[in-house]
XYZ file of C-alpha atoms in Angstrom:
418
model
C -6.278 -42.664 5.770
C -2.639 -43.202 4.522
C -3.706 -45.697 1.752
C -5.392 -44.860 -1.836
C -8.240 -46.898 -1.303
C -9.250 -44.967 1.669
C -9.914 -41.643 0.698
C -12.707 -40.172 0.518
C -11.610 -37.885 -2.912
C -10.280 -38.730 -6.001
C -6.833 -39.767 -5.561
C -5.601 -38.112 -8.538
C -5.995 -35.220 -7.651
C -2.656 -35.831 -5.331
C -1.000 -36.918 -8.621
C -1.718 -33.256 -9.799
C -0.377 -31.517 -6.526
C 2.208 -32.945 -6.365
C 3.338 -32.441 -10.134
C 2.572 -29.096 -9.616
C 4.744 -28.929 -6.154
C 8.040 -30.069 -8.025
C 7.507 -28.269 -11.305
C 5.835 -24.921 -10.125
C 6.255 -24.551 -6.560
C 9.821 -25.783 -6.378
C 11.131 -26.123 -9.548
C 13.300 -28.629 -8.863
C 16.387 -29.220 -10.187
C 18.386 -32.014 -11.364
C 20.830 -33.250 -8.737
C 19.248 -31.518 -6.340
C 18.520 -32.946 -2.806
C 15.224 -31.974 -0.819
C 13.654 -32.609 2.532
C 9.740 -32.730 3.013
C 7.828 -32.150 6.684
C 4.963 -33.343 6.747
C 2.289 -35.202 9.322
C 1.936 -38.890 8.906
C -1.415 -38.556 7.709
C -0.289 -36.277 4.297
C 1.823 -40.106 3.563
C -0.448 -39.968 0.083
C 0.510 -36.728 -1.021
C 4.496 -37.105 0.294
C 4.746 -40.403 -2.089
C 3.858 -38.736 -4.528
C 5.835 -35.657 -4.577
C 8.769 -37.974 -3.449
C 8.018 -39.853 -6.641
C 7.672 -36.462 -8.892
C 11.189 -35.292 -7.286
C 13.034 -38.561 -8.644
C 11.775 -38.291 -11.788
C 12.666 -34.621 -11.912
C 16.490 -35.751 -11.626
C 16.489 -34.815 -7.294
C 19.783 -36.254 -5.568
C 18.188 -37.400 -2.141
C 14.996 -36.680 -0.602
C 14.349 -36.771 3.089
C 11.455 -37.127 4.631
C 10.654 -35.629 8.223
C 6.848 -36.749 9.498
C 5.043 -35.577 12.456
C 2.378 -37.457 14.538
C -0.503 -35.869 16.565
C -0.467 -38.346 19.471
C 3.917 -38.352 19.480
C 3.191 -34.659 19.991
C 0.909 -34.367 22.804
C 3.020 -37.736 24.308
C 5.347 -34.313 25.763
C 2.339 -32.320 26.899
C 1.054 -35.304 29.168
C 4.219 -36.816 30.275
C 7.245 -34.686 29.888
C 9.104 -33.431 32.722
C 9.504 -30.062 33.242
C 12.782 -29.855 31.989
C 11.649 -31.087 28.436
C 9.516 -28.347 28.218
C 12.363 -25.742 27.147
C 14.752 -28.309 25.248
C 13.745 -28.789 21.649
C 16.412 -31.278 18.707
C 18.031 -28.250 17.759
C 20.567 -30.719 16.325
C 18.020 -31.587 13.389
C 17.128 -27.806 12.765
C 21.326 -27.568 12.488
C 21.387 -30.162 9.657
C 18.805 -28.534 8.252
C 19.951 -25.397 8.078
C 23.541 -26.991 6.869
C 21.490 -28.630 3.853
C 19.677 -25.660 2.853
C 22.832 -23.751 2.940
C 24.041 -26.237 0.650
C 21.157 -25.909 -2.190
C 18.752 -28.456 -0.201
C 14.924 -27.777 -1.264
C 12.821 -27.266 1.192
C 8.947 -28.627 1.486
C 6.208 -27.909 3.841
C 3.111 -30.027 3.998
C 0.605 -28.328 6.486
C -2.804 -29.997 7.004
C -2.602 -31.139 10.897
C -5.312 -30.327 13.923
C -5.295 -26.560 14.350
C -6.668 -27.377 17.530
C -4.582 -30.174 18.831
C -3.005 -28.134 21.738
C -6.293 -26.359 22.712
C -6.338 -28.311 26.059
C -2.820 -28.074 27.248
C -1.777 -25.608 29.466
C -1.038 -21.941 27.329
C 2.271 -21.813 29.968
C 3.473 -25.253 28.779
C 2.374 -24.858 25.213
C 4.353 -21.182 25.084
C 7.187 -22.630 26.672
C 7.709 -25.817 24.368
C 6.957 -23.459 21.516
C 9.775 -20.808 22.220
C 12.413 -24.103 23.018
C 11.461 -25.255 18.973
C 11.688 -21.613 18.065
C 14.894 -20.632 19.675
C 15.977 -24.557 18.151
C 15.070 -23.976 14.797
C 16.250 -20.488 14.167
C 18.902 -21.497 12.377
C 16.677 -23.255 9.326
C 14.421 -20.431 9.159
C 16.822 -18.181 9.046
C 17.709 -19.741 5.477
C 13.729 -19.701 4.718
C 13.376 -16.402 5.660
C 15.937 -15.692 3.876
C 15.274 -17.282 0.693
C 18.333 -18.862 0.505
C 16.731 -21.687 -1.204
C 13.555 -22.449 -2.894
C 10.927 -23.757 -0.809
C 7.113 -24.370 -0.595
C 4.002 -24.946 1.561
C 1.098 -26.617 0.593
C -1.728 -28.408 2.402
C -3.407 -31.399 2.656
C -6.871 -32.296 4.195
C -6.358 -33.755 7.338
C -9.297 -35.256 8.598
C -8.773 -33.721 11.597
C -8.493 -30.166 10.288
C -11.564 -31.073 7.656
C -13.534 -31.932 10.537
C -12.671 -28.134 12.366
C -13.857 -26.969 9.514
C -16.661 -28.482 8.973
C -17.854 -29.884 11.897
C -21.415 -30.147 10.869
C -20.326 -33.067 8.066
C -19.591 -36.757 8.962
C -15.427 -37.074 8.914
C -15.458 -38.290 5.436
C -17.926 -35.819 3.708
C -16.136 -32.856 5.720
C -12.084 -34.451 4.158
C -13.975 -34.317 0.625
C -15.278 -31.119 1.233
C -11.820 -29.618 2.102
C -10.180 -31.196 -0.907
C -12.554 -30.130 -3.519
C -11.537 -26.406 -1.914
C -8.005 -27.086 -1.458
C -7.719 -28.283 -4.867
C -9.249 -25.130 -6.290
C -7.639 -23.076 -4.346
C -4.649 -24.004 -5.239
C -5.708 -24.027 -8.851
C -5.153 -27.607 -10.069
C -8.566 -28.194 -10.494
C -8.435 -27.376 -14.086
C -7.201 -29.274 -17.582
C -3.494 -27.818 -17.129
C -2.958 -26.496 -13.965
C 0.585 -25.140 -14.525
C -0.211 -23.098 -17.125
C -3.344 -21.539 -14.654
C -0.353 -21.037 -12.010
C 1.343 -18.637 -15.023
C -0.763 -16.745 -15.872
C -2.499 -15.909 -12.260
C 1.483 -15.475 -11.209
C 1.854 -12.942 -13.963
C -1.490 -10.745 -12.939
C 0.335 -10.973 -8.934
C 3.325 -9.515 -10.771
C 1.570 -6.925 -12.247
C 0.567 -5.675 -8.667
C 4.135 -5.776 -7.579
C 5.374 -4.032 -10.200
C 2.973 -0.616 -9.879
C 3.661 -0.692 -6.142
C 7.215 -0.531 -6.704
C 6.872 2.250 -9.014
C 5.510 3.890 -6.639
C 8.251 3.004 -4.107
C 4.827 4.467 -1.226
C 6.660 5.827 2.350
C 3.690 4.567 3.838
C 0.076 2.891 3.760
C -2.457 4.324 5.787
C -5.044 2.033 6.637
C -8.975 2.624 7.281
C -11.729 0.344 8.672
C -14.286 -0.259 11.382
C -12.195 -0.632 14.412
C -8.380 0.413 12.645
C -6.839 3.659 12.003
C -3.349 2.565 11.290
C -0.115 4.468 9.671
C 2.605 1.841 8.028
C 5.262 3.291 7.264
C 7.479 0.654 4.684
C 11.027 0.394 5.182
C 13.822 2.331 3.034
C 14.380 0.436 -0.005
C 11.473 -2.322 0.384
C 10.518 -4.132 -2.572
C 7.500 -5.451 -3.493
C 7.028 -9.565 -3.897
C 4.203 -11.535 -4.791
C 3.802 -15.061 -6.637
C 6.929 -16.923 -8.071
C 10.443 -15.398 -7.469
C 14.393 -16.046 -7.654
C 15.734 -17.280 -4.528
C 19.567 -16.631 -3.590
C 20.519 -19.828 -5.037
C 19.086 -18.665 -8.101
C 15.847 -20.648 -8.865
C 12.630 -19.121 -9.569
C 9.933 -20.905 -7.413
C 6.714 -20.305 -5.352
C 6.996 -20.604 -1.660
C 2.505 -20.739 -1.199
C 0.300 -22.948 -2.812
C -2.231 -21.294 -3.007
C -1.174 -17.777 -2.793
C -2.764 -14.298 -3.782
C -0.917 -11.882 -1.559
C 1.630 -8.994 -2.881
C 3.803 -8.346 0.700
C 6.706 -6.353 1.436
C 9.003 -5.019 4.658
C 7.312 -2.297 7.071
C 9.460 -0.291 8.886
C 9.683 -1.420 12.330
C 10.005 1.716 14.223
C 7.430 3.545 12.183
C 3.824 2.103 12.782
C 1.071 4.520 14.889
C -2.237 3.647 15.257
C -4.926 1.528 16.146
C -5.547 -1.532 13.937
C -8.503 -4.534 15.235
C -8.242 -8.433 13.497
C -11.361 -9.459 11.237
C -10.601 -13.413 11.259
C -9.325 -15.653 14.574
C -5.467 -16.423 14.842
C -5.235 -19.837 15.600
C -1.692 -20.297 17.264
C -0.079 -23.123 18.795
C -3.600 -25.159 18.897
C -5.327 -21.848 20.810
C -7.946 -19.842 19.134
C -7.015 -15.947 19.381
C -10.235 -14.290 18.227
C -11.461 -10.080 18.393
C -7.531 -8.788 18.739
C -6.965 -5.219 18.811
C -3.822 -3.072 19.012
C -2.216 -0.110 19.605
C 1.003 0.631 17.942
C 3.138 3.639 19.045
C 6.683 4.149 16.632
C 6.633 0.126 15.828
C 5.771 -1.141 18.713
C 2.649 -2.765 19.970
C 1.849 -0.821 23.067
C -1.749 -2.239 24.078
C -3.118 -5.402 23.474
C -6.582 -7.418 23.992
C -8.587 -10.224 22.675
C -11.564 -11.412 23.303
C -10.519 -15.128 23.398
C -7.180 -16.510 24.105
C -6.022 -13.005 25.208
C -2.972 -14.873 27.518
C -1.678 -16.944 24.684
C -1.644 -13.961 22.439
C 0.126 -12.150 24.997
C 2.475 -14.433 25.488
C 3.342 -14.553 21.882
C 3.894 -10.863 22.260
C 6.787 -11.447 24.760
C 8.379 -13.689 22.855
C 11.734 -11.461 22.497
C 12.285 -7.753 21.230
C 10.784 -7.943 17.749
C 7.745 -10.288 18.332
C 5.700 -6.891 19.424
C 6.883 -5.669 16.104
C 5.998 -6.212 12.274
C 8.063 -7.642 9.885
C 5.656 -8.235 7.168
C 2.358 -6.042 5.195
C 0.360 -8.004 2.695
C -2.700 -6.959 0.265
C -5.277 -9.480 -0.752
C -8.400 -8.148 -2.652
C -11.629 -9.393 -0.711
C -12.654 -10.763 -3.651
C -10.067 -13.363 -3.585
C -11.528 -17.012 -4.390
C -10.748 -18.023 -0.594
C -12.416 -15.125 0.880
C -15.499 -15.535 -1.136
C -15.508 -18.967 -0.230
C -16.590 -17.846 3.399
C -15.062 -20.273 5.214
C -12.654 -20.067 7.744
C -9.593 -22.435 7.420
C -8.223 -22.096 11.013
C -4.971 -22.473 8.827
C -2.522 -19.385 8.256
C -1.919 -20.416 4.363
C -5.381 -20.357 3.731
C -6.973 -17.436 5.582
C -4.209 -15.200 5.089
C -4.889 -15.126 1.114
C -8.269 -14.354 1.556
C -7.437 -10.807 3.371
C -5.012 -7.942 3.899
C -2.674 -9.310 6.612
C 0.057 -7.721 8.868
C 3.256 -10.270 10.271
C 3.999 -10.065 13.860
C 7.797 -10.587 13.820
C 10.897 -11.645 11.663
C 10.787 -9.855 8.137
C 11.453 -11.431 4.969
C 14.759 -10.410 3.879
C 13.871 -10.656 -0.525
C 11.387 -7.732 0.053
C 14.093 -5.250 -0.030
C 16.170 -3.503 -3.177
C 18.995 -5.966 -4.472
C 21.938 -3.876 -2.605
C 19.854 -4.257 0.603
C 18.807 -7.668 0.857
C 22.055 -9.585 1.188
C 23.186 -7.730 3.828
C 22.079 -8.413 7.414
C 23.279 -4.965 8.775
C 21.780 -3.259 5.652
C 18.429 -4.596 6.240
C 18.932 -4.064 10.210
C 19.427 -0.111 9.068
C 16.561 -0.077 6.894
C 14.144 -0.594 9.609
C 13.702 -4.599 8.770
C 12.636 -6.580 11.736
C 14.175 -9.545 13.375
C 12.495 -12.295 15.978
C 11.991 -16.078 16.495
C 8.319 -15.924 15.437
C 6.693 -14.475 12.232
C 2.734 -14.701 12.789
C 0.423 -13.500 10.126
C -2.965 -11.991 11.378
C -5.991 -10.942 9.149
C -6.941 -7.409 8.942
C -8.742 -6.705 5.682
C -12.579 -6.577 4.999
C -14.825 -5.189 2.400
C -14.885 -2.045 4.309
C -11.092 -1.630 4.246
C -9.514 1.833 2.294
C -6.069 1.670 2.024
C -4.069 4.838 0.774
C -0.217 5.494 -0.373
C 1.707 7.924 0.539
C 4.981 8.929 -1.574
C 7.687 10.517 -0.397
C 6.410 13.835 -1.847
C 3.360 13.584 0.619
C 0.832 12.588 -2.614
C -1.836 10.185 -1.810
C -2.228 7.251 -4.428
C -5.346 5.536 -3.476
C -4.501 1.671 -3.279
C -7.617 -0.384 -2.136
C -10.868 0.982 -1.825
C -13.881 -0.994 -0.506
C -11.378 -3.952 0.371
C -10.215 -4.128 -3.743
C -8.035 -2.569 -5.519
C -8.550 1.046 -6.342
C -7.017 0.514 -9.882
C -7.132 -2.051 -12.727
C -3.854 -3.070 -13.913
């Protein structure tokens, strides 16, 4: 469904997105070049935003597409050799251009499940080859060298995961009525929704970096889990400046605050409450054991190998580079539907990062500095995989530096009103 005519939802609706991607989630300036990702089937939505960069002044826009059946063409064919080489050459010019004030765009929206019949050795393999390829890139993501932004589009193939009850073109509507909202352009002026929820997120931010917490001590059926945060972590959330000095939003939607654990100073046990899908496998019922950072035990009740193997990846992946709160009342956890999609299930509850921290959640003096962030207990690794870990039954308290407890979410909200 790559033409107008075909979809089953008001096409629109992808005018709004991707007004909204270029104004809001970018902010794109004049002169300035971008390159989109995207899967071949999101063609509706990457016209448009293509169109929406021109007319915003952009230099040259580059577009990078991705096909299901290309993909799996490896999986069934490749030698074994392929299996560890990845185009590292492309994730080099792409970290060259970002360097060089490039924009960055993410459309997400493919099968979570596309891999879900390949074998987890082959998939882990080919998935460390890309990661170890396109280090370089993310490095400038993670970063936040430049402004950059993920949003989604229904898929049909995704819609269908998610609603596999509904025929394919009732279950695509269905996802884009909720994607839409989400993502709040549902409504008469959709940028100026995007303000103000951005400036309630900012409000968060800015009363837990007040409190500048040592650590968050987590409680919940199944988790008993110390965090400590790293010396001189800052809290983010919403829009912010990257390096090159633009203020943008990376999610669409988003409705996470997040910041920098320490990686050497997590103890405790902590158990998932929504599946990680990863590399096409569904990792469902995880549970951990951390002991000074590091995850010690692991199991899961489904796709326990693959989640193991995502655990060896290299010396951080066992760590966490990332702590986010999301209220459970969050529109995408009351929707009750699971996305099988990181963007979406991760703002609908309180999620933990396995992996490569973001380097703008530390103090200004920290967060340029590689070594600096290295000594402030900030984690590095190929991978960065979010996993959900809030409910309604999750307490969450702060602890200062003075040893006082600040009570931050009680019930899975927050324990305060701002």
């Amino acid at each position: 469904m790559t033409k107008d005519e075909d979809l089953p939802f008001d096409p629109k609706m992808l005018d709004k997105m991707a007004r909204v991607c270029i104004k809001f989630g970018l902010n794109l300036q004049h002169g300035q070049d971008l390159i989109i990702t995207s899967t071949v089937e999101s063609l509706p939505l990457v016209r448009r935003i293509s169109e929406e960069a021109y007319k915003a002044g952009a230099g040259v826009v580059t577009t990078i597409l991705s096909d299901e059946e290309l993909s799996l063409a490896k999986y069934r064919y490749g030698s074994e050799e392929s299996f560890d080489k990845a185009p590292d050459w492309i994730f080099n010019g792409m970290a060259e251009a970002f360097g060089n004030n490039t924009a960055r765009l993410a459309i997400s929206g493919d099968n979570p499940m596309l891999l879900s019949g390949q074998n987890p050795e082959v998939v882990s393999r080919v998935g460390k080859a890309m990661s170890i390829a396109s280090k370089p890139a993310m490095e400038k993501i993670t970063n936040f060298e430049t402004n950059w932004n993920i949003v989604s589009y229904p898929g049909s193939k995704w819609a269908k995961q998610v609603f596999p009850e509904l025929s394919e073109d009732d279950a695509v509507r269905k996802l884009a009525e909720v994607i839409f909202s989400a993502s709040r352009i549902d409504g008469e002026n959709p940028l100026e929704d995007l303000n103000i929820h951005h400036e309630q997120l900012k409000k968060r931010q800015e009363w837990l970096n007040e409190y500048s917490f040592k650590s968050l001590h987590y409680n919940a059926p199944g988790t008993d889990l110390m965090i400590g945060l790293a010396d001189g972590h800052a809290w983010k959330g919403g829009a912010s400046m990257a390096k090159n000095g633009i203020i943008c939003s990376p999610n669409i939607p988003t409705e996470e605050v997040f910041t920098t654990p320490h990686a050497y100073r997590v103890d405790g046990i902590v158990k998932a409450t929504k599946p990680l899908v990863h590399r096409g496998t569904l990792i469902d019922g995880i549970e951990v054991r951390f002991e000074k950072g590091e995850i010690v035990e692991a199991k899961a009740t489904e796709g326990e190998e693959v989640f193991l193997q995502l655990l060896d990846t290299d010396s951080g992946s066992r760590r966490l580079g990332e702590v986010a709160l999301v209220p459970h009342s969050s529109p995408i956890s009351q929707s009750g539907i699971l996305f099988y999609n990181t963007l979406y299930d991760e703002n609908a509850a309180c999620h933990i990062a396995l992996g490569q921290c973001y380097s703008k959640c530390f103090r200004e003096e920290i967060t340029a500095n590689p070594k600096a962030i290295e000594a402030s207990g900030g984690n590095s690794s190929m991978i960065h995989v979010d996993w959900m870990i809030g409910c309604d039954e999750l307490d969450i308290d702060g602890i200062t530096s003075d040893g006082t407890i600040v009570p931050v979410f009680r019930n899975g909200e927050w324990a305060n009103e701002i």
